[in-house]
PDB file of C-alpha atoms in Angstrom:
ATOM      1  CA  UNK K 237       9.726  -3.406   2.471  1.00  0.00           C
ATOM      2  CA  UNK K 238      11.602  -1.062   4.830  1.00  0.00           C
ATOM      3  CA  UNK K 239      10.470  -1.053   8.407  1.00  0.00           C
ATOM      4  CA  UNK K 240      10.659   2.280   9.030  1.00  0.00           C
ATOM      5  CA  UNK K 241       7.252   3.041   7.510  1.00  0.00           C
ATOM      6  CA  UNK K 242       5.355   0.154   8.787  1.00  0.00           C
ATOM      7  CA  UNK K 243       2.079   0.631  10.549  1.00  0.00           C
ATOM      8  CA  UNK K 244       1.308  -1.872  13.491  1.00  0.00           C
ATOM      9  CA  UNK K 245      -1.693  -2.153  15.980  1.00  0.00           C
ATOM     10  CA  UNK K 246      -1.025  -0.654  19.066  1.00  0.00           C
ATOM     11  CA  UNK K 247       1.098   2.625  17.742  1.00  0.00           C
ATOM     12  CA  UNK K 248       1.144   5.907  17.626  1.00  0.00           C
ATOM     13  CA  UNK K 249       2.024   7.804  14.066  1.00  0.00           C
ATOM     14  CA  UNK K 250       2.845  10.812  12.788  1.00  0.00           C
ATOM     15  CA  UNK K 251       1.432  10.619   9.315  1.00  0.00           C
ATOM     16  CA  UNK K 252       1.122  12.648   6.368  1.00  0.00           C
ATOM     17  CA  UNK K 253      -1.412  12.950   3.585  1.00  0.00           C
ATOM     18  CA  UNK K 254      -0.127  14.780   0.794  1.00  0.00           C
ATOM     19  CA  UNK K 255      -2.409  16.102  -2.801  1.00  0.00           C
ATOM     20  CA  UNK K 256      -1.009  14.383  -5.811  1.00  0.00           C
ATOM     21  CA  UNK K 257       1.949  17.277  -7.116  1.00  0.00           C
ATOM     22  CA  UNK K 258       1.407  19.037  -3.931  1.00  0.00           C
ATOM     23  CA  UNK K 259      -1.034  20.610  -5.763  1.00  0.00           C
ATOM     24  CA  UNK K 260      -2.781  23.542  -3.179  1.00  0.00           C
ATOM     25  CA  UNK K 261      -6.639  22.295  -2.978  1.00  0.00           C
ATOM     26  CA  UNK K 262      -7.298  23.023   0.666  1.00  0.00           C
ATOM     27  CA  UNK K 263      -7.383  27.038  -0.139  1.00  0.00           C
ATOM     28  CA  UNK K 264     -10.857  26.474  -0.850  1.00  0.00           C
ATOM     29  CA  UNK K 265     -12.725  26.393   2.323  1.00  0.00           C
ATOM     30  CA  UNK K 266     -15.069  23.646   1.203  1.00  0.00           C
ATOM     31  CA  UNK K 267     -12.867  21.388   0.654  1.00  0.00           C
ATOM     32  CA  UNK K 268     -11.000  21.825   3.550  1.00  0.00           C
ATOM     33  CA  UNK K 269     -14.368  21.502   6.005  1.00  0.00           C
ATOM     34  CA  UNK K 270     -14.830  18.102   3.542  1.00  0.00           C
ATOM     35  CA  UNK K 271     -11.480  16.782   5.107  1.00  0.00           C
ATOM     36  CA  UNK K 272     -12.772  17.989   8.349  1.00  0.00           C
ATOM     37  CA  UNK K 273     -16.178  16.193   8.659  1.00  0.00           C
ATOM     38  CA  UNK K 274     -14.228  12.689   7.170  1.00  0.00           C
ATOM     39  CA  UNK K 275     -11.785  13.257   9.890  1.00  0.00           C
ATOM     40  CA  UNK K 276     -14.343  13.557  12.269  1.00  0.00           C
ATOM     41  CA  UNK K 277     -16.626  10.386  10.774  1.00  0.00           C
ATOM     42  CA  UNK K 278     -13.439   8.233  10.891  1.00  0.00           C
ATOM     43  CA  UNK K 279     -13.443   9.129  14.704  1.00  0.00           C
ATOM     44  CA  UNK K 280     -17.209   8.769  15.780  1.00  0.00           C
ATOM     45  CA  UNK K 281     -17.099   5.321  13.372  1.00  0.00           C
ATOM     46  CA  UNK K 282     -14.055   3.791  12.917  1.00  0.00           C
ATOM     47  CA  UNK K 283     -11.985   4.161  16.168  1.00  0.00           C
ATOM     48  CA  UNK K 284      -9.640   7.079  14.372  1.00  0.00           C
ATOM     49  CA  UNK K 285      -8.226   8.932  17.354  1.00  0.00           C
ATOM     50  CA  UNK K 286      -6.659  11.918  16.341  1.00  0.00           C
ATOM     51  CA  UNK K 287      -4.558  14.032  18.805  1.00  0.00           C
ATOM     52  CA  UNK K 288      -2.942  16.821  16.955  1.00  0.00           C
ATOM     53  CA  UNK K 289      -3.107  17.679  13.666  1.00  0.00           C
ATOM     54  CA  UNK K 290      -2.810  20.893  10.729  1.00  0.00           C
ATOM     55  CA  UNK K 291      -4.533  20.903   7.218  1.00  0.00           C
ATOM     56  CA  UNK K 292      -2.070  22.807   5.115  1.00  0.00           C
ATOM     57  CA  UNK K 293      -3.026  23.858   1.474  1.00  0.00           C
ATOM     58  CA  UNK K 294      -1.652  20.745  -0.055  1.00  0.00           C
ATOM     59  CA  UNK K 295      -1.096  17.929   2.599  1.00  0.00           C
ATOM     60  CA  UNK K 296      -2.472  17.124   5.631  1.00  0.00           C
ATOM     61  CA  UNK K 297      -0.366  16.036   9.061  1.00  0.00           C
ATOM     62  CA  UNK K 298      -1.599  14.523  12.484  1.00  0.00           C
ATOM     63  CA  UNK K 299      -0.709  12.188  15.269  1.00  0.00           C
ATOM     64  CA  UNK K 300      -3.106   9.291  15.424  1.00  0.00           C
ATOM     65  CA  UNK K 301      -3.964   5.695  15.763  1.00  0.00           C
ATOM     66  CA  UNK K 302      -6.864   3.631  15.862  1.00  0.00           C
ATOM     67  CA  UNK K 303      -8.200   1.750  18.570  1.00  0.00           C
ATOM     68  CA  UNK K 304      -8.369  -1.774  16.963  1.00  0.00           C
ATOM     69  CA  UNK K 305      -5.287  -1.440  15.422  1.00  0.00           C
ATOM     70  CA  UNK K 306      -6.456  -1.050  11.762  1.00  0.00           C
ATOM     71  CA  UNK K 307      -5.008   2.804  10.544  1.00  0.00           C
ATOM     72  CA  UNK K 308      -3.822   1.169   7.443  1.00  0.00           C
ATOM     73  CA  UNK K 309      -7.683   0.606   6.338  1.00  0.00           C
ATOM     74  CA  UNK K 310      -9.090   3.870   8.052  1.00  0.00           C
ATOM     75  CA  UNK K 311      -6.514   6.093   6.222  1.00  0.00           C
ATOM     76  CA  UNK K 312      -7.280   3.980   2.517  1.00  0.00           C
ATOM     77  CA  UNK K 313     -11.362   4.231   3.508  1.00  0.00           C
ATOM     78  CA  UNK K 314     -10.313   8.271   4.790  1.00  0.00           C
ATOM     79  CA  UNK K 315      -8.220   9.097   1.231  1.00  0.00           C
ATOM     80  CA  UNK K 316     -10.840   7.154  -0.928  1.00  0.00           C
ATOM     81  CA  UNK K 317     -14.425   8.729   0.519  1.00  0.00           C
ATOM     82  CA  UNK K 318     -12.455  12.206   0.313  1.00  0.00           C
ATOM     83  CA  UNK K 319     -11.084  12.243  -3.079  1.00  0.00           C
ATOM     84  CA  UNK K 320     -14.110  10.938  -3.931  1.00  0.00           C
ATOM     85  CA  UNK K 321     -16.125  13.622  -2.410  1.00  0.00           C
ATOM     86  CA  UNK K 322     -13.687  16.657  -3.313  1.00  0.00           C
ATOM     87  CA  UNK K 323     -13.322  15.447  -7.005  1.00  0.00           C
ATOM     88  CA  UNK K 324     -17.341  15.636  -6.992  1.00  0.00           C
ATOM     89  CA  UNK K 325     -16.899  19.385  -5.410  1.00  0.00           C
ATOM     90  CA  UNK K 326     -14.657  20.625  -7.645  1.00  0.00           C
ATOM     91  CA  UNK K 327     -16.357  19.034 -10.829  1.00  0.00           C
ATOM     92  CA  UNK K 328     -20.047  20.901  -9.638  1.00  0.00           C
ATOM     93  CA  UNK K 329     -18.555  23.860  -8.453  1.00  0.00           C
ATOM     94  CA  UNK K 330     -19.900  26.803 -10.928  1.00  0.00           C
ATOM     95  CA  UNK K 331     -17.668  29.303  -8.841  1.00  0.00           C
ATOM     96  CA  UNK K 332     -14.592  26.968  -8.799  1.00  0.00           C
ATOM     97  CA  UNK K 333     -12.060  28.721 -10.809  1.00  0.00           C
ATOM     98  CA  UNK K 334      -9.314  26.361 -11.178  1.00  0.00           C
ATOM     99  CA  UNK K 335     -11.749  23.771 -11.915  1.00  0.00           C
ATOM    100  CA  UNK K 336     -10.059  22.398 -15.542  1.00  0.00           C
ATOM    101  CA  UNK K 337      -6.852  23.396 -14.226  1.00  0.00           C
ATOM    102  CA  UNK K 338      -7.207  20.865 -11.015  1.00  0.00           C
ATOM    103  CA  UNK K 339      -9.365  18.209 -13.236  1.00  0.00           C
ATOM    104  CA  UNK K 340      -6.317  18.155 -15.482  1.00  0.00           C
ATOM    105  CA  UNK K 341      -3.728  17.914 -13.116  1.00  0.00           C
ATOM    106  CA  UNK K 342      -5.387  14.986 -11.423  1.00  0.00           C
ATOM    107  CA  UNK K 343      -5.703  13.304 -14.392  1.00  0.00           C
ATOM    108  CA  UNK K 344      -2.472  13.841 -15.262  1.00  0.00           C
ATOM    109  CA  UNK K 345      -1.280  11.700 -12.168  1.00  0.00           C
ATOM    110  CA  UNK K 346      -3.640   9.131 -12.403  1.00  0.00           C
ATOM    111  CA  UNK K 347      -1.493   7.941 -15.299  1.00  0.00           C
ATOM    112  CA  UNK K 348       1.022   6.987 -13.214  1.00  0.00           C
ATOM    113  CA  UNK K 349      -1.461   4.528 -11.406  1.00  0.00           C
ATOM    114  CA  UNK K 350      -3.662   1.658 -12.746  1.00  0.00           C
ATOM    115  CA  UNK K 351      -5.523   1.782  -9.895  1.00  0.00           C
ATOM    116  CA  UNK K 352      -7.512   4.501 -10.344  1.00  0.00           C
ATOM    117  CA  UNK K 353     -10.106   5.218 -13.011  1.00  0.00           C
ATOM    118  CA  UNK K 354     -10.279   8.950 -13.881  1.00  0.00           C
ATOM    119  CA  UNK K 355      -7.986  10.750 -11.135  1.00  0.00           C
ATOM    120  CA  UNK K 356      -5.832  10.297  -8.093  1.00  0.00           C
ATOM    121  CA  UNK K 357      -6.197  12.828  -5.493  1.00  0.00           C
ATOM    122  CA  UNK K 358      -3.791  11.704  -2.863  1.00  0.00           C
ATOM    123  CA  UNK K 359      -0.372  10.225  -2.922  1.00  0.00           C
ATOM    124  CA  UNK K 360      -0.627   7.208  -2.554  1.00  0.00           C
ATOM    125  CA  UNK K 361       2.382   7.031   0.594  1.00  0.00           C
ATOM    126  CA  UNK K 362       1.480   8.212   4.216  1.00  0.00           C
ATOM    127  CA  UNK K 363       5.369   7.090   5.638  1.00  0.00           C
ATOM    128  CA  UNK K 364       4.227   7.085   8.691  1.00  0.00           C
ATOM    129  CA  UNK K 365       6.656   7.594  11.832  1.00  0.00           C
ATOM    130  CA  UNK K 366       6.195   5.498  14.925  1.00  0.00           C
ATOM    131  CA  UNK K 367       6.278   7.493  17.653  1.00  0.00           C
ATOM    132  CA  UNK K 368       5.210   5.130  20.137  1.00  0.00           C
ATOM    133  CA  UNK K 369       8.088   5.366  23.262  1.00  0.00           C
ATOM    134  CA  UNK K 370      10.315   7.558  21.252  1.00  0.00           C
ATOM    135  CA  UNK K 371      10.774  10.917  22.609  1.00  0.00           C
ATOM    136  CA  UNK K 372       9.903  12.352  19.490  1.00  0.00           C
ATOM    137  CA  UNK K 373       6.179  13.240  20.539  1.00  0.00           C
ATOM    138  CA  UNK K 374       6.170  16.483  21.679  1.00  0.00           C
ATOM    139  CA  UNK K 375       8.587  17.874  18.772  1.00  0.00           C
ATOM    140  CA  UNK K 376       6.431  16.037  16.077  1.00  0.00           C
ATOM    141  CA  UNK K 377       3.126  18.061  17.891  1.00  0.00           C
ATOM    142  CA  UNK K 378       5.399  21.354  17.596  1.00  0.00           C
ATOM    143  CA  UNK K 379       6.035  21.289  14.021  1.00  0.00           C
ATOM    144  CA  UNK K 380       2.387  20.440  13.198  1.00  0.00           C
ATOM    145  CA  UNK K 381       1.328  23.478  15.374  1.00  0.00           C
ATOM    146  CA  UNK K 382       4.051  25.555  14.148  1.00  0.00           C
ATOM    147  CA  UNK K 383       3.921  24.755  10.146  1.00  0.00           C
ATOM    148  CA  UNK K 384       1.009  27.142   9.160  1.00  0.00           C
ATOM    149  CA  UNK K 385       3.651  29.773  10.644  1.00  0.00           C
ATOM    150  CA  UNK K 386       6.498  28.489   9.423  1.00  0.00           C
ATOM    151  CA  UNK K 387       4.857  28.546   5.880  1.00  0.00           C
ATOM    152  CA  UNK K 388       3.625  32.014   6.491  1.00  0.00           C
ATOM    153  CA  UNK K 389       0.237  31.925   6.767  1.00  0.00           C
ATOM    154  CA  UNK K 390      -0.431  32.881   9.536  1.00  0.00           C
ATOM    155  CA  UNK K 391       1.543  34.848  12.655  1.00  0.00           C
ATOM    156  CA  UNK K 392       0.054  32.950  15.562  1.00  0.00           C
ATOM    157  CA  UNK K 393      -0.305  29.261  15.921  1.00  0.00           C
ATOM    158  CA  UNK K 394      -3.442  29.550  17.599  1.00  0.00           C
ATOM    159  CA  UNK K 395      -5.301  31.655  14.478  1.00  0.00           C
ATOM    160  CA  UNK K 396      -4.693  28.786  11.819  1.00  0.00           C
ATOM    161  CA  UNK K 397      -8.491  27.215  11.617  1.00  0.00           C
ATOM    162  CA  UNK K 398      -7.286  24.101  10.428  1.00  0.00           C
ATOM    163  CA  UNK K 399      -4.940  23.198  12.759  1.00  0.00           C
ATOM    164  CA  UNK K 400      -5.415  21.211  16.653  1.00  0.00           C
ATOM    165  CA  UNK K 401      -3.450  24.783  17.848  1.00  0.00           C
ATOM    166  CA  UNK K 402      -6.426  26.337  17.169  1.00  0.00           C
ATOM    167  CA  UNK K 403      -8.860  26.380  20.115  1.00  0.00           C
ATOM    168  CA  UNK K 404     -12.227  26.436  18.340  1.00  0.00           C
ATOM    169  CA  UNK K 405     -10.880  24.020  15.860  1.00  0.00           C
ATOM    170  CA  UNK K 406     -13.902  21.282  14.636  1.00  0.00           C
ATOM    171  CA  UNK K 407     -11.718  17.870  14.580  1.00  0.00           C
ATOM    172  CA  UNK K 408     -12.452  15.878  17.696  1.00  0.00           C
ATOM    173  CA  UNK K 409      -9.677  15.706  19.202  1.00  0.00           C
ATOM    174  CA  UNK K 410      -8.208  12.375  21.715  1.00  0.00           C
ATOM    175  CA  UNK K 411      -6.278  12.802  24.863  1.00  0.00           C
ATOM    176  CA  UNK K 412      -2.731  12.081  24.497  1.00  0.00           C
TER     177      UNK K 412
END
């Protein structure tokens, strides 16, 4: 396996969590605060410290690491309890309109896994970057406070509610 995406205890990572097809979930606000309150158990319970991060429609990026070491287990435990917990949403949602639609599209891609019984939600790759000494830091934080702009939704960093640019954001947030 190729050392470049190689999580170790001790680093720092730039990792992303992408939707199966890139498929745009997070539009629902629901869902989105479901990624939220997981991001914030993983911190209170299992040492997740994240220090910037932006929940796009399809993917998710931050900076983190985990105090013992362990991100490797805290992002499988993260993806599983989510898709878990989003798949339930979307299946009781009376109001969800693209609720075959999404239910067929993440059945579609669990084919492609034996893992999984009835869907996948997330890829199952987080290539995550080391940034631990590399003076890639603070250009990895401006592209994850600049991609809701880039991408056009919004005109101002700072007005993206998803997003560690935002100052009333809900993720707990670690020093960096």
């Amino acid at each position: 396996m190729s050392e470049k995406y190689k999580i170790y205890k001790g680093g720092l990572f730039f990792i992303t969590l992408t939707v199966v097809g890139w498929i745009d979930v997070f539009t629902r606000r629901e869902y989105a605060d479901e990624v939220v309150q997981n991001l914030n158990y993983c911190s209170k319970y299992k040492g997740l410290q994240v220090y910037s991060y932006c929940l796009m429609p399809s993917h998710l990026h931050m900076i983190c690491s985990v105090e013992d070491g362990n991100l490797s287990g805290v992002l499988r435990d993260f993806k599983s309890y989510t898709a878990k917990r989003i798949l339930a949403q979307i299946e009781n949602n009376p109001t969800e309109s693209r609720k075959e639609w999404l239910l067929y599209l993440l059945c579609y891609f669990k084919q492609h896994n034996t893992h999984n019984k009835e869907f996948q939600f997330w890829q199952q790759h987080n290539h995550p970057i080391d940034l631990t000494g590399t003076p890639m830091l603070q250009q990895k934080i401006d592209y994850i406070k600049q991609n809701p702009v880039v991408a056009g939704l919004v005109t101002d960093a700072a007005y993206y509610t998803f997003s560690s640019a935002n100052p009333r954001n809900a993720v707990i947030l670690a020093e960096v």
